[in-house]
PDB file of C-alpha atoms in Angstrom:
ATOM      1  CA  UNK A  12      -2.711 -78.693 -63.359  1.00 93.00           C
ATOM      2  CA  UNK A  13      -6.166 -78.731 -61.778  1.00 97.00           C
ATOM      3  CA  UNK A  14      -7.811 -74.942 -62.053  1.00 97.00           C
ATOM      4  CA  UNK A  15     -11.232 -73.588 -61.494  1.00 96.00           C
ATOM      5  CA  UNK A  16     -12.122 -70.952 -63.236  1.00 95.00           C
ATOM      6  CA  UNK A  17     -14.594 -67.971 -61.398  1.00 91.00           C
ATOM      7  CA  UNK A  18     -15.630 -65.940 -63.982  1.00 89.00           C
ATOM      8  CA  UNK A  19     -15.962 -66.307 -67.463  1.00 92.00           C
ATOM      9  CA  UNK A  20     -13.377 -64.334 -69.215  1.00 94.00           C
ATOM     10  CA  UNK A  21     -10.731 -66.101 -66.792  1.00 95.00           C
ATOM     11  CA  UNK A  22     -12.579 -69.352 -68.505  1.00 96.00           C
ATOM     12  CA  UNK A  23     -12.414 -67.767 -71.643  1.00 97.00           C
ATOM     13  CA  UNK A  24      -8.476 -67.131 -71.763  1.00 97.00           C
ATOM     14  CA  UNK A  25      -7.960 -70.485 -70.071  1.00 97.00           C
ATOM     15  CA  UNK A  26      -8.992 -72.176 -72.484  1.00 98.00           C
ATOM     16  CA  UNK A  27      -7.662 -69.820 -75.560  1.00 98.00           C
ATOM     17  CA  UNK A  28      -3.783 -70.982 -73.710  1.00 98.00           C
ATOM     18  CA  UNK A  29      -5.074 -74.597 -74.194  1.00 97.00           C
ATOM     19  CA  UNK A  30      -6.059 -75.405 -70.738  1.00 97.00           C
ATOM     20  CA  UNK A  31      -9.401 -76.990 -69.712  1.00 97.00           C
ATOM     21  CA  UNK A  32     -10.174 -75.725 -66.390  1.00 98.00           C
ATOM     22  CA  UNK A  33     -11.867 -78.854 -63.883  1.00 97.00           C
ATOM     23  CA  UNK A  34     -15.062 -76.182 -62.856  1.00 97.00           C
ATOM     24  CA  UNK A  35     -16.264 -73.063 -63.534  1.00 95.00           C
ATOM     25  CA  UNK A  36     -19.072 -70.361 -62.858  1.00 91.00           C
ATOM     26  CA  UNK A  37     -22.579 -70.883 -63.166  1.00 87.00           C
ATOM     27  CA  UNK A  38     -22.305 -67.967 -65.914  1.00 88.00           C
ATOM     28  CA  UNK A  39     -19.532 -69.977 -68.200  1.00 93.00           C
ATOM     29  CA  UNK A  40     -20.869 -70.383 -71.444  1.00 94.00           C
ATOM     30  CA  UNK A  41     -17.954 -69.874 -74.018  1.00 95.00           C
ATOM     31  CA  UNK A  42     -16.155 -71.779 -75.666  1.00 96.00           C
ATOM     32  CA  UNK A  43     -19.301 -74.654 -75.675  1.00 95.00           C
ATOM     33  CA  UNK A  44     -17.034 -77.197 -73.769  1.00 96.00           C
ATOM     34  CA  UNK A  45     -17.175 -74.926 -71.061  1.00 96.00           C
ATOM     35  CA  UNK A  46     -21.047 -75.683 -70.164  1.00 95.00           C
ATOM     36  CA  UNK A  47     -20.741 -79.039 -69.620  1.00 96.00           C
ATOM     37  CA  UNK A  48     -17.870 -78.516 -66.553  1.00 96.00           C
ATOM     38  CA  UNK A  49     -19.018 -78.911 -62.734  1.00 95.00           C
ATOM     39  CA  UNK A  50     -20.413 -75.339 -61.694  1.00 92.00           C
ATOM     40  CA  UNK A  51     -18.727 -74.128 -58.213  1.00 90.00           C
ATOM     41  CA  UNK A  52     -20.709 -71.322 -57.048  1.00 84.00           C
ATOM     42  CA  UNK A  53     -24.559 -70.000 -57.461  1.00 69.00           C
ATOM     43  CA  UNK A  54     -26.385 -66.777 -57.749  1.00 63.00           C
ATOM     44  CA  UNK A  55     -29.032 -65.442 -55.679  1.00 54.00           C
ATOM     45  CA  UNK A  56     -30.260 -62.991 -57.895  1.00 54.00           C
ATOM     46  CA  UNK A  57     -32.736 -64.837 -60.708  1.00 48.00           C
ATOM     47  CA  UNK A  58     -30.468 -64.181 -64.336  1.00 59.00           C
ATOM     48  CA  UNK A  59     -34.386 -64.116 -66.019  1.00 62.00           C
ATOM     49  CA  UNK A  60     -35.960 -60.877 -64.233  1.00 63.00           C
ATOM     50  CA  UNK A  61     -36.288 -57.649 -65.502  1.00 70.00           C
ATOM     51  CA  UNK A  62     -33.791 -55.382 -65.406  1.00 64.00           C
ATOM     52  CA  UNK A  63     -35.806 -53.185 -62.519  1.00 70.00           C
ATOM     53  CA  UNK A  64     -36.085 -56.161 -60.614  1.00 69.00           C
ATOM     54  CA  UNK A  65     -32.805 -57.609 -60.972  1.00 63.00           C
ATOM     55  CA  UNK A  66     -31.229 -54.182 -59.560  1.00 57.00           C
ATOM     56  CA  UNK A  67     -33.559 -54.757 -56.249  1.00 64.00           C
ATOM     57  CA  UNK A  68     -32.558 -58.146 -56.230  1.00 53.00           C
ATOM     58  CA  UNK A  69     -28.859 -57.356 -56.120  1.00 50.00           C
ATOM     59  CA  UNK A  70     -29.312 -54.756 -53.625  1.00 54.00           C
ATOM     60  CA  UNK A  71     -31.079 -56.691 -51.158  1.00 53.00           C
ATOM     61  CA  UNK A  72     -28.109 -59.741 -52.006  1.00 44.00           C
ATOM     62  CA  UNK A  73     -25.196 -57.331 -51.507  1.00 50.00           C
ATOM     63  CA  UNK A  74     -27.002 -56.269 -47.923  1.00 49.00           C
ATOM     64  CA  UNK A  75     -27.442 -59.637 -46.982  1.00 51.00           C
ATOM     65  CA  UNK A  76     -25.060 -62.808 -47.779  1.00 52.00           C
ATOM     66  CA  UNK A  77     -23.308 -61.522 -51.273  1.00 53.00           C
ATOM     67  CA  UNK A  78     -24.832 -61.684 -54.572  1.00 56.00           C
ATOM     68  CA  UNK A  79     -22.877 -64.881 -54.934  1.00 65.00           C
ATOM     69  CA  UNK A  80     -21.923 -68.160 -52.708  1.00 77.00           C
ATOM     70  CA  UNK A  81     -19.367 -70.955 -53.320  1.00 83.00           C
ATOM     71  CA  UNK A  82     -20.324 -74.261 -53.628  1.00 87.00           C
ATOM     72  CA  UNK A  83     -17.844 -75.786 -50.755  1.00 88.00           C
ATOM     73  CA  UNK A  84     -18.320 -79.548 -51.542  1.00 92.00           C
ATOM     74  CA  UNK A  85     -17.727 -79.380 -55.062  1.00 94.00           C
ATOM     75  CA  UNK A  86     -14.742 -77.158 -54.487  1.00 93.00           C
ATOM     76  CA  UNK A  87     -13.536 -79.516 -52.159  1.00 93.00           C
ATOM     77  CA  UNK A  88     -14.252 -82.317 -54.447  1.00 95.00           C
ATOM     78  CA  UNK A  89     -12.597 -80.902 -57.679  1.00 96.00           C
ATOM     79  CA  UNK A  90      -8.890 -79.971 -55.112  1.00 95.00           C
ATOM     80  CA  UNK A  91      -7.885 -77.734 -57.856  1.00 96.00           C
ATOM     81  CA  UNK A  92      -4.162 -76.216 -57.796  1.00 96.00           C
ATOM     82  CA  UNK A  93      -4.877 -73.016 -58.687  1.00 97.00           C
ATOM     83  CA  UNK A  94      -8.501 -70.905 -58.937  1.00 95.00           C
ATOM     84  CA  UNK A  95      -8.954 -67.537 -60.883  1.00 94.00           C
ATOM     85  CA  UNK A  96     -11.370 -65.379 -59.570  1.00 90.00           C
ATOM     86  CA  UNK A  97     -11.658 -61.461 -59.855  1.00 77.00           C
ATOM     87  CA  UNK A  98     -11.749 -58.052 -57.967  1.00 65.00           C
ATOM     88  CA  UNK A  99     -13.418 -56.335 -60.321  1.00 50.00           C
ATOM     89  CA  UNK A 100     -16.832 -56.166 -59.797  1.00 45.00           C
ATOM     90  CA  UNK A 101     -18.691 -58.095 -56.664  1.00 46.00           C
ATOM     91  CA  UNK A 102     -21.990 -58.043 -58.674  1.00 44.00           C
ATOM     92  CA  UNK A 103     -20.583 -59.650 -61.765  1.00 45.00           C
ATOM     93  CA  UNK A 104     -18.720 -62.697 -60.471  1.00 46.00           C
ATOM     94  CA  UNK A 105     -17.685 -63.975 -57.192  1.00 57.00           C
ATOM     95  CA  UNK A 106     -15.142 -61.338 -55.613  1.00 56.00           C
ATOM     96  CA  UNK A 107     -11.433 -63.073 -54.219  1.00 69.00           C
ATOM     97  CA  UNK A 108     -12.414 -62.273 -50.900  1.00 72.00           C
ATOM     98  CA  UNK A 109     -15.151 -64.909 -50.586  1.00 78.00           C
ATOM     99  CA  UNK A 110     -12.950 -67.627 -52.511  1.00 83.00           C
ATOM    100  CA  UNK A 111      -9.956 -66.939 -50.391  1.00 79.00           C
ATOM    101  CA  UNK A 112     -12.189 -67.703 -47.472  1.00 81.00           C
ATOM    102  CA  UNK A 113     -13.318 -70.616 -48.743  1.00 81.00           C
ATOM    103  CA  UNK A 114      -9.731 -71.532 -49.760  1.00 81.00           C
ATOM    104  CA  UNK A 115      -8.602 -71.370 -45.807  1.00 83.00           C
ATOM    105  CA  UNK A 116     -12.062 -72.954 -44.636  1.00 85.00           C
ATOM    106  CA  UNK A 117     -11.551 -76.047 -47.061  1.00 85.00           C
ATOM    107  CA  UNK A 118      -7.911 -76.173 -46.433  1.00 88.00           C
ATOM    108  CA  UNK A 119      -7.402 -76.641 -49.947  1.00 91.00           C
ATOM    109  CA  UNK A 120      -3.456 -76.133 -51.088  1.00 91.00           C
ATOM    110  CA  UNK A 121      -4.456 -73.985 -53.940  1.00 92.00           C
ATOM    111  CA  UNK A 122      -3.194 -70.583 -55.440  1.00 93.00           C
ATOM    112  CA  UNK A 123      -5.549 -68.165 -55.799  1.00 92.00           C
ATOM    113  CA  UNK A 124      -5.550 -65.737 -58.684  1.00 94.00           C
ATOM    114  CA  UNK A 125      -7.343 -62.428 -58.985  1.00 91.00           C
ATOM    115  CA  UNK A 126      -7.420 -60.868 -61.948  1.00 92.00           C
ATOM    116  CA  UNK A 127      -8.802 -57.241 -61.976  1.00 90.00           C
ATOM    117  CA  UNK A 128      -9.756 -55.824 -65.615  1.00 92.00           C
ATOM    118  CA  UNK A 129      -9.978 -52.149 -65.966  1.00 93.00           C
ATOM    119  CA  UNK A 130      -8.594 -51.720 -69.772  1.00 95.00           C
ATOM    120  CA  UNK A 131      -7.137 -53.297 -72.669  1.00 97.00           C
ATOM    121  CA  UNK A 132      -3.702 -53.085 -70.926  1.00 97.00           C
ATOM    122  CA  UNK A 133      -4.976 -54.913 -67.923  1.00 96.00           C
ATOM    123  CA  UNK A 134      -6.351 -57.885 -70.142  1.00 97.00           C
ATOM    124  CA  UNK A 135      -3.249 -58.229 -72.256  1.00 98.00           C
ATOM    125  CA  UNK A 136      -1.380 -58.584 -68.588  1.00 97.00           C
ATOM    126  CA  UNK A 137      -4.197 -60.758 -67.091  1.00 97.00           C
ATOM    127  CA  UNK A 138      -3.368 -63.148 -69.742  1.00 98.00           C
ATOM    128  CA  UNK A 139      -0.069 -62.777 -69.289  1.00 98.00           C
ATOM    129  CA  UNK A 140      -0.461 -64.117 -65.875  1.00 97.00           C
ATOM    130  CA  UNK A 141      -2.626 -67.113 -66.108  1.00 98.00           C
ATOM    131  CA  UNK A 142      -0.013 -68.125 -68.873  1.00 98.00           C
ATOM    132  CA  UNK A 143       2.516 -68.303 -66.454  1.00 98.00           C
ATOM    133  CA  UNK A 144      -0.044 -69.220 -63.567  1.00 97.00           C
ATOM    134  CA  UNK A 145      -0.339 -72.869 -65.768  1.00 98.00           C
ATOM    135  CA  UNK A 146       2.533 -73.117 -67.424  1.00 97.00           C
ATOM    136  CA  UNK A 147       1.671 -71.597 -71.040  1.00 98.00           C
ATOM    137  CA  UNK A 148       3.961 -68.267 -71.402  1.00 98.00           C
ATOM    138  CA  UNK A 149       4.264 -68.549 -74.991  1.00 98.00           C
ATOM    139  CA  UNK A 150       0.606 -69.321 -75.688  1.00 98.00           C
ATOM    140  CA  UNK A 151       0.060 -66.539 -74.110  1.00 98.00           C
ATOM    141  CA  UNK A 152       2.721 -64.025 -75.517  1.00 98.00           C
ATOM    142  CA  UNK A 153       1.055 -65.374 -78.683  1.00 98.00           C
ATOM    143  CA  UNK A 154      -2.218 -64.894 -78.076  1.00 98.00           C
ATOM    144  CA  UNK A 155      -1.434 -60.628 -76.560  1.00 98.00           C
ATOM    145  CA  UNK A 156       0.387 -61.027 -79.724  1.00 98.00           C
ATOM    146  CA  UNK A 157      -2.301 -61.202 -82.598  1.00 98.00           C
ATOM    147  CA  UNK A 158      -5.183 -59.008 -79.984  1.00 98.00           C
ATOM    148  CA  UNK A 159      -2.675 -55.983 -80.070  1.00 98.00           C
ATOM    149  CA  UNK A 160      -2.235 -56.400 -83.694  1.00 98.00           C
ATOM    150  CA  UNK A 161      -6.056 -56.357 -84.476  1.00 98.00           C
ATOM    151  CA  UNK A 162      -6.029 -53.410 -81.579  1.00 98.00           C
ATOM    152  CA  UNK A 163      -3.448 -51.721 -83.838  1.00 98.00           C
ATOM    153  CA  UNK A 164      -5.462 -52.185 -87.356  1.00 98.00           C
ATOM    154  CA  UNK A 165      -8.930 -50.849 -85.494  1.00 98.00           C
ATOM    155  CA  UNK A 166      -6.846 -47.572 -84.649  1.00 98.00           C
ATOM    156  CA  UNK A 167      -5.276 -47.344 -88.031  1.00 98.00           C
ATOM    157  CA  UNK A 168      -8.551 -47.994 -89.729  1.00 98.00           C
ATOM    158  CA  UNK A 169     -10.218 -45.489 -87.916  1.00 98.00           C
ATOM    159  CA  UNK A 170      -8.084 -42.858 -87.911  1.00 98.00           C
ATOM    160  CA  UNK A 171      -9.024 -42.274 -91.450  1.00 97.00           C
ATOM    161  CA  UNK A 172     -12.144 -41.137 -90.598  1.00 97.00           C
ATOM    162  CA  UNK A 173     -13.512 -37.357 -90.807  1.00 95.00           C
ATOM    163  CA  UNK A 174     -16.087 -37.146 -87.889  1.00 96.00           C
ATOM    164  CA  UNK A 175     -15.811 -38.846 -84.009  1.00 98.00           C
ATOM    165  CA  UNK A 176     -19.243 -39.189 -83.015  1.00 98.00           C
ATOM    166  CA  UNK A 177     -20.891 -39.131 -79.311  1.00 98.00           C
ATOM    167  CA  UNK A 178     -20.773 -42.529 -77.981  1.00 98.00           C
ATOM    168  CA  UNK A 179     -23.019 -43.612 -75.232  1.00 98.00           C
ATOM    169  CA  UNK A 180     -22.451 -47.384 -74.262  1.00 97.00           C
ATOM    170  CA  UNK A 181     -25.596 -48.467 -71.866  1.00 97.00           C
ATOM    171  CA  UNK A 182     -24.542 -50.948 -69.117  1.00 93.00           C
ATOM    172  CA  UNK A 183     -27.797 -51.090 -67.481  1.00 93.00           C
ATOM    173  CA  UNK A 184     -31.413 -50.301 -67.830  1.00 95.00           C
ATOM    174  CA  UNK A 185     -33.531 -49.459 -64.833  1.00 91.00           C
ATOM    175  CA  UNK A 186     -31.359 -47.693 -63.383  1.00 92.00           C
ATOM    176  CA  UNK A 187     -29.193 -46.234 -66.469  1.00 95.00           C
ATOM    177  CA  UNK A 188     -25.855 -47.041 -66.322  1.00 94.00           C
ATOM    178  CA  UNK A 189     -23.121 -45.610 -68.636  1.00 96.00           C
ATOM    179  CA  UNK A 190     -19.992 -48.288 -69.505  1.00 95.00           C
ATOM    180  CA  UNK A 191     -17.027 -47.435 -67.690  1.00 94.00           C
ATOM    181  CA  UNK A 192     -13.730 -49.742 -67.280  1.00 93.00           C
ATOM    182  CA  UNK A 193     -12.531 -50.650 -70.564  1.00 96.00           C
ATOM    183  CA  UNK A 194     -15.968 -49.197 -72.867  1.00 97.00           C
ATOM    184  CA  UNK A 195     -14.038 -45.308 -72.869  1.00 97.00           C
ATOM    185  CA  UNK A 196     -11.158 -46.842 -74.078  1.00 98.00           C
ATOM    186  CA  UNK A 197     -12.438 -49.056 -76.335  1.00 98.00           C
ATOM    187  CA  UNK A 198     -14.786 -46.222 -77.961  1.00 98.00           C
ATOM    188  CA  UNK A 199     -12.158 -43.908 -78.510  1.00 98.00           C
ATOM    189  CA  UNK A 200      -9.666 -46.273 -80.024  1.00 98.00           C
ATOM    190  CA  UNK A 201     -12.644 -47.112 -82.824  1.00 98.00           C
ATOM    191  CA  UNK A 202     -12.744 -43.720 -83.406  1.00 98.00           C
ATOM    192  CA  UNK A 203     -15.799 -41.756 -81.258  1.00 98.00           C
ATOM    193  CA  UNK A 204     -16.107 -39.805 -78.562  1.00 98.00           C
ATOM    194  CA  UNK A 205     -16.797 -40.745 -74.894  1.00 97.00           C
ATOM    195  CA  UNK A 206     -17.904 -38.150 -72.985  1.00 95.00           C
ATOM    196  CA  UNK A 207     -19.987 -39.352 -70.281  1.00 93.00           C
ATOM    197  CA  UNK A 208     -17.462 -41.605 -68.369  1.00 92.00           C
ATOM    198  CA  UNK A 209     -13.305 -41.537 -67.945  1.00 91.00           C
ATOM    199  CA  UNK A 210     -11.143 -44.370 -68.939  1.00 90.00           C
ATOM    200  CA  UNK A 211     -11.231 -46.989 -65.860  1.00 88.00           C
ATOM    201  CA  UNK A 212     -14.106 -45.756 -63.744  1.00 89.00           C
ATOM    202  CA  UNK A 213     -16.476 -47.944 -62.518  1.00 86.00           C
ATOM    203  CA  UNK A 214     -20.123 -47.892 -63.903  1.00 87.00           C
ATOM    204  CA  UNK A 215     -22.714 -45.945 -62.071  1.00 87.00           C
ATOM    205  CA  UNK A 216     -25.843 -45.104 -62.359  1.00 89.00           C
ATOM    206  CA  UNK A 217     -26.675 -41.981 -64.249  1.00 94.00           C
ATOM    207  CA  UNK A 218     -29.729 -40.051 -64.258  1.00 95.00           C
ATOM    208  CA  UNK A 219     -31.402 -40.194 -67.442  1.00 97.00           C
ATOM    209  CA  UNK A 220     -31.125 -36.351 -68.184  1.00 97.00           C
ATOM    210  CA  UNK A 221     -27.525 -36.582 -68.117  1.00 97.00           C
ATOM    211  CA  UNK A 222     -27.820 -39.082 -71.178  1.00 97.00           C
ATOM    212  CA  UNK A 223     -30.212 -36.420 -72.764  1.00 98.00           C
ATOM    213  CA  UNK A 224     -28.308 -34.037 -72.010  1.00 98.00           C
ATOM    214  CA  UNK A 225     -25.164 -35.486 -73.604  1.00 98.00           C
ATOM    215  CA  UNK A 226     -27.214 -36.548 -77.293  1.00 98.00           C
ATOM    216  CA  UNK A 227     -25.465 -39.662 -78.287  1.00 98.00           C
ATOM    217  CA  UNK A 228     -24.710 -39.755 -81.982  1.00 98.00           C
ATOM    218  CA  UNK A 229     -24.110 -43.408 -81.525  1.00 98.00           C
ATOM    219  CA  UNK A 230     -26.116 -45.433 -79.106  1.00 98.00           C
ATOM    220  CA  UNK A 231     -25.371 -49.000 -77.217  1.00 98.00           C
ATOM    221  CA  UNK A 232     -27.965 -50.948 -74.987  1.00 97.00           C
ATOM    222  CA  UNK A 233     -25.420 -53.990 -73.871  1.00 97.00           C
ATOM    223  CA  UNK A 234     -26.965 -54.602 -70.337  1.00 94.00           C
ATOM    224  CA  UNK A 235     -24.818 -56.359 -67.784  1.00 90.00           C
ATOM    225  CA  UNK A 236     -25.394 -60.275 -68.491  1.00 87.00           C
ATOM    226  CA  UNK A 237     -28.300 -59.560 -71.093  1.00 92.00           C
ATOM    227  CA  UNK A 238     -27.543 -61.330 -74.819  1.00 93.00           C
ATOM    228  CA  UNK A 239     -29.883 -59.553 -77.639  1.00 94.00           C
ATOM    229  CA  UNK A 240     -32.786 -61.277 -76.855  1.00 93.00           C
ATOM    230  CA  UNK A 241     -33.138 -60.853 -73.044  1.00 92.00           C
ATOM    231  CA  UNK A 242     -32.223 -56.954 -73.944  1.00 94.00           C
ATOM    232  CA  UNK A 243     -34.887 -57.307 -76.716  1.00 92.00           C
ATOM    233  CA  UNK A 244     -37.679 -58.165 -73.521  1.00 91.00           C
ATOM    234  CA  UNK A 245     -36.337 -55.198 -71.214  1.00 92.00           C
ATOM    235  CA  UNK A 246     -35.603 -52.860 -74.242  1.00 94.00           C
ATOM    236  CA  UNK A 247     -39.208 -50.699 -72.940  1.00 94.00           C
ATOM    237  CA  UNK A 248     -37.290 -49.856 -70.054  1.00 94.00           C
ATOM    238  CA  UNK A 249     -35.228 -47.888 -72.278  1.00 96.00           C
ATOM    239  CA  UNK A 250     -37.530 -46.820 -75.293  1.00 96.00           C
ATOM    240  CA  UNK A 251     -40.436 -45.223 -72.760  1.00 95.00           C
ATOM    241  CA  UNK A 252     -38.329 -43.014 -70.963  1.00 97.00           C
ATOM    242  CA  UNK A 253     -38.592 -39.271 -72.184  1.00 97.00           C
ATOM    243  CA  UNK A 254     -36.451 -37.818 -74.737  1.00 97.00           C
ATOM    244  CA  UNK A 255     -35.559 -41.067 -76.467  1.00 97.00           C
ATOM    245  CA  UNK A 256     -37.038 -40.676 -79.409  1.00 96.00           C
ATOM    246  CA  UNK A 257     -35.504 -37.669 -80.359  1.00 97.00           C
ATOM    247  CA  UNK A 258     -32.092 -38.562 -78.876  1.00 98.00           C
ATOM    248  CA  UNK A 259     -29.797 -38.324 -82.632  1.00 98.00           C
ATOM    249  CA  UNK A 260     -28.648 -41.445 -82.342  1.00 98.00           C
ATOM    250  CA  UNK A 261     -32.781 -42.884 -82.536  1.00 97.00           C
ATOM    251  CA  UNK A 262     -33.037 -40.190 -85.122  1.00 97.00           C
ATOM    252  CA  UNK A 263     -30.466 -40.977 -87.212  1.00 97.00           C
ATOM    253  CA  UNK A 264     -30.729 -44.951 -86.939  1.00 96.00           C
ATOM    254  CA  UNK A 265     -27.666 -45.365 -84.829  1.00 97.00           C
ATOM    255  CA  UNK A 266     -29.228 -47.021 -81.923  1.00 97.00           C
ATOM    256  CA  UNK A 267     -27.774 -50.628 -81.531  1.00 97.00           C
ATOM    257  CA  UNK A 268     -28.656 -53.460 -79.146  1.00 97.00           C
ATOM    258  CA  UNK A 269     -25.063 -55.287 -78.287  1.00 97.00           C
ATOM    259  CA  UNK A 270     -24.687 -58.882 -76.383  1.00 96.00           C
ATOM    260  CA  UNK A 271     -23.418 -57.375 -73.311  1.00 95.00           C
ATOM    261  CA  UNK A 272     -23.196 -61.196 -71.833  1.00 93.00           C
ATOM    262  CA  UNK A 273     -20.529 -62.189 -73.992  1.00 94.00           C
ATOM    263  CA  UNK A 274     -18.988 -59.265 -75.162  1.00 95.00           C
ATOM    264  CA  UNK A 275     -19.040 -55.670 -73.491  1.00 95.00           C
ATOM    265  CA  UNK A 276     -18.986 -56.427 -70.228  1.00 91.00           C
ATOM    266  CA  UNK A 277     -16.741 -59.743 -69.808  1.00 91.00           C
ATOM    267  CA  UNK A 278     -13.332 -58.716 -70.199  1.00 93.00           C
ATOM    268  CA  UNK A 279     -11.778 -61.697 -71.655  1.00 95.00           C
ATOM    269  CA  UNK A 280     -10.244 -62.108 -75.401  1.00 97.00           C
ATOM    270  CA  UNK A 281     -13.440 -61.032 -76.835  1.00 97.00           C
ATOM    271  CA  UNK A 282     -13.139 -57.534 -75.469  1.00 97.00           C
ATOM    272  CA  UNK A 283     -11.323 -57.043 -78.876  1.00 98.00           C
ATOM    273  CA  UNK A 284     -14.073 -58.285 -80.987  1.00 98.00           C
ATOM    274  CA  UNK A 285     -16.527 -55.591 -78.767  1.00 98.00           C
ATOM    275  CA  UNK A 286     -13.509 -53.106 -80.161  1.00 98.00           C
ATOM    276  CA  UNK A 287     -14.662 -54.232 -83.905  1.00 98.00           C
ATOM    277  CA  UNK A 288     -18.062 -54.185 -83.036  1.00 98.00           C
ATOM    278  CA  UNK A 289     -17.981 -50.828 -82.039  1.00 98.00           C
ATOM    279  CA  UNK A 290     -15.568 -49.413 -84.586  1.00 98.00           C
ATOM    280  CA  UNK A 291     -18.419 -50.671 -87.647  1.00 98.00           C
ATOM    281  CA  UNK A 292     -20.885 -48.745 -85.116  1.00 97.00           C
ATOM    282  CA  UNK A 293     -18.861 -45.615 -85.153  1.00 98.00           C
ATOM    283  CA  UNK A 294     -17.964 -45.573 -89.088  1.00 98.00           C
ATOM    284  CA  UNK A 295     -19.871 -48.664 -90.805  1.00 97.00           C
ATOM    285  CA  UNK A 296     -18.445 -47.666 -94.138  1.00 96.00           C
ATOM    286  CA  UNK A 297     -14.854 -48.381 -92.686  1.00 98.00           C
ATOM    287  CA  UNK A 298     -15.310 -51.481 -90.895  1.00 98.00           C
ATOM    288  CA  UNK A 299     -17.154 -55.300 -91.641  1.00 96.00           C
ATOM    289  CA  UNK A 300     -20.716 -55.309 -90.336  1.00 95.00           C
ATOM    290  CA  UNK A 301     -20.919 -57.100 -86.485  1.00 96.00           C
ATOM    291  CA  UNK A 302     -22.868 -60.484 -86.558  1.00 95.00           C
ATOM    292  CA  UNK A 303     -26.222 -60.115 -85.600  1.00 92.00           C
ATOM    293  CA  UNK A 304     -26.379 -62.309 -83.048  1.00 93.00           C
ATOM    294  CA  UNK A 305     -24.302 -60.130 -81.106  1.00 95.00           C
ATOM    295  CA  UNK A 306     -25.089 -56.479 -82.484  1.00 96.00           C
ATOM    296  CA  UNK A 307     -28.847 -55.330 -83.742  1.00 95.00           C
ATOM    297  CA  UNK A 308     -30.217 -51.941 -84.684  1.00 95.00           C
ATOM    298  CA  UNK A 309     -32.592 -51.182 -82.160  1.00 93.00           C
ATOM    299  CA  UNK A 310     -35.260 -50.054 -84.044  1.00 85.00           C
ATOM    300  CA  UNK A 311     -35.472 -53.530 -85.099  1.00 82.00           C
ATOM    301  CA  UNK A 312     -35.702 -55.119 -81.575  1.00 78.00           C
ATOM    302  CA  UNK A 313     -37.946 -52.071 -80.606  1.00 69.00           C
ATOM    303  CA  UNK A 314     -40.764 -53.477 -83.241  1.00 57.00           C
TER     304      UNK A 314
END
């Protein structure tokens, strides 16, 4: 089976069920192999900017043509069988809508998949149904398999702790953005408390008094498509805004930088590694220390 895969956690459980997708999005990076495949749409927002200009960027993109646009002749060229794309979020990969047109434009006699990620639940299903999509059921009752059993031992783990701190999981910069979707969830099950967003809702932009206001215990700058060391160059947009410095989570040393590329906000397989990232950043004498190429104390980055 021929697919092309729109986003990259759709790329990343492809390949986990032993599929290699034909193309991908510019934005596929993981595993490796996946960088070297034909890329089948573009952004017209620059990945590099700051974080104040990207937002302007996208806003003038989303008024105009999209954020994103399809690359028609290497769509056409690749005649996949079936495409995964998403309805999640239009600025973070390319939304069904403009593949479907593209679909019925190319008159390509392909299936069209959308997967749309709010929580853990959603993911386990989502990989539920590309397995069947290509052809891999068990791989994939396999795979839902061994993440719900390292779910499970995150809960159990962290239920033996005495406090549940304030979490406060930073999606954006300029403007502040709180995690929402799957980042409530995720904080609660590794044992803190997430009280500036409900399970499921979308990310918004916050004022920065609310964030004040609320006193994380626990802090988490994991910008939208920012890895620690493009976070590292906007991390002033954060650091210089009043009231962060005596915010307890700065105080206490609890202020983390997170990959938010790879991790927090692409809801593929990894979403449960984010879950044991966050869990050692809630109690880090009950859980394993996070890599640090994908979690840093900030105070680190910040000098």
């Amino acid at each position: 089976m021929r697919v092309v895969t729109l986003l990259p956690s759709a790329t990343e459980i492809v390949y986990a069920l032993g599929v290699e997708p034909v193309g991908v999005s510019h934005e596929c990076d993981h595993p490796p192999a996946a960088r070297e495949k034909p890329s089948v749409n573009r952004s017209r927002v620059d990945p590099t900017a700051s974080s104040g200009e990207i937002n302007e960027q996208v806003a003038a993109a989303e008024e105009d043509d999209g954020v994103y646009a399809i690359d028609r002749e290497t769509l056409a060229e690749l005649d996949p069988d079936l495409i995964v794309t998403q309805g999640v979020c239009d600025v973070c990969a390319v939304d069904h809508v403009i593949v479907a047109e593209a679909v019925e434009e190319l008159g390509l006699d392909a299936d069209v998949l959308t997967l749309d990620v709010h929580s853990l639940d959603d993911l386990f299903e989502s990989i539920h149904r590309v397995g069947a999509a290509v052809g891999r059921d068990d791989r994939a009752a396999d795979l839902v398999a061994d993440l719900r059993e390292r779910v499970a031992a995150v809960e159990t783990t962290a239920a033996r702790a005495e406090t549940t701190p304030r979490v406060a999981v930073l999606d954006w910069l300029d403007p502040v953005m709180v995690g929402g979707h799957w980042v409530p969830e995720m904080v609660r099950k590794a044992g803190g408390t997430y009280g500036m967003e409900e399970a499921g809702a979308h990310s918004r932009p916050r004022e920065w008094e609310e964030v004040v206001d609320y006193d994380p215990e626990v802090l988490v700058a994991a910008p939208c498509g920012f890895d620690v060391a493009q976070t590292r160059e906007n991390i002033a947009d954060l650091t210089e805004r009043p009231g962060f410095d005596d915010l307890t989570a700065v105080r206490d040393g609890r202020a983390y930088v997170m990959d938010g590329h790879h991790y927090v906000n692409r809801s593929g397989p990894r979403l449960v590694d984010t879950l044991e990232f966050l869990a050692a950043q809630c109690h880090p004498d009950l859980f394993e220390t996070p890599p640090r190429d994908a979690v840093v104390e900030l105070g680190t980055v910040r000098a």
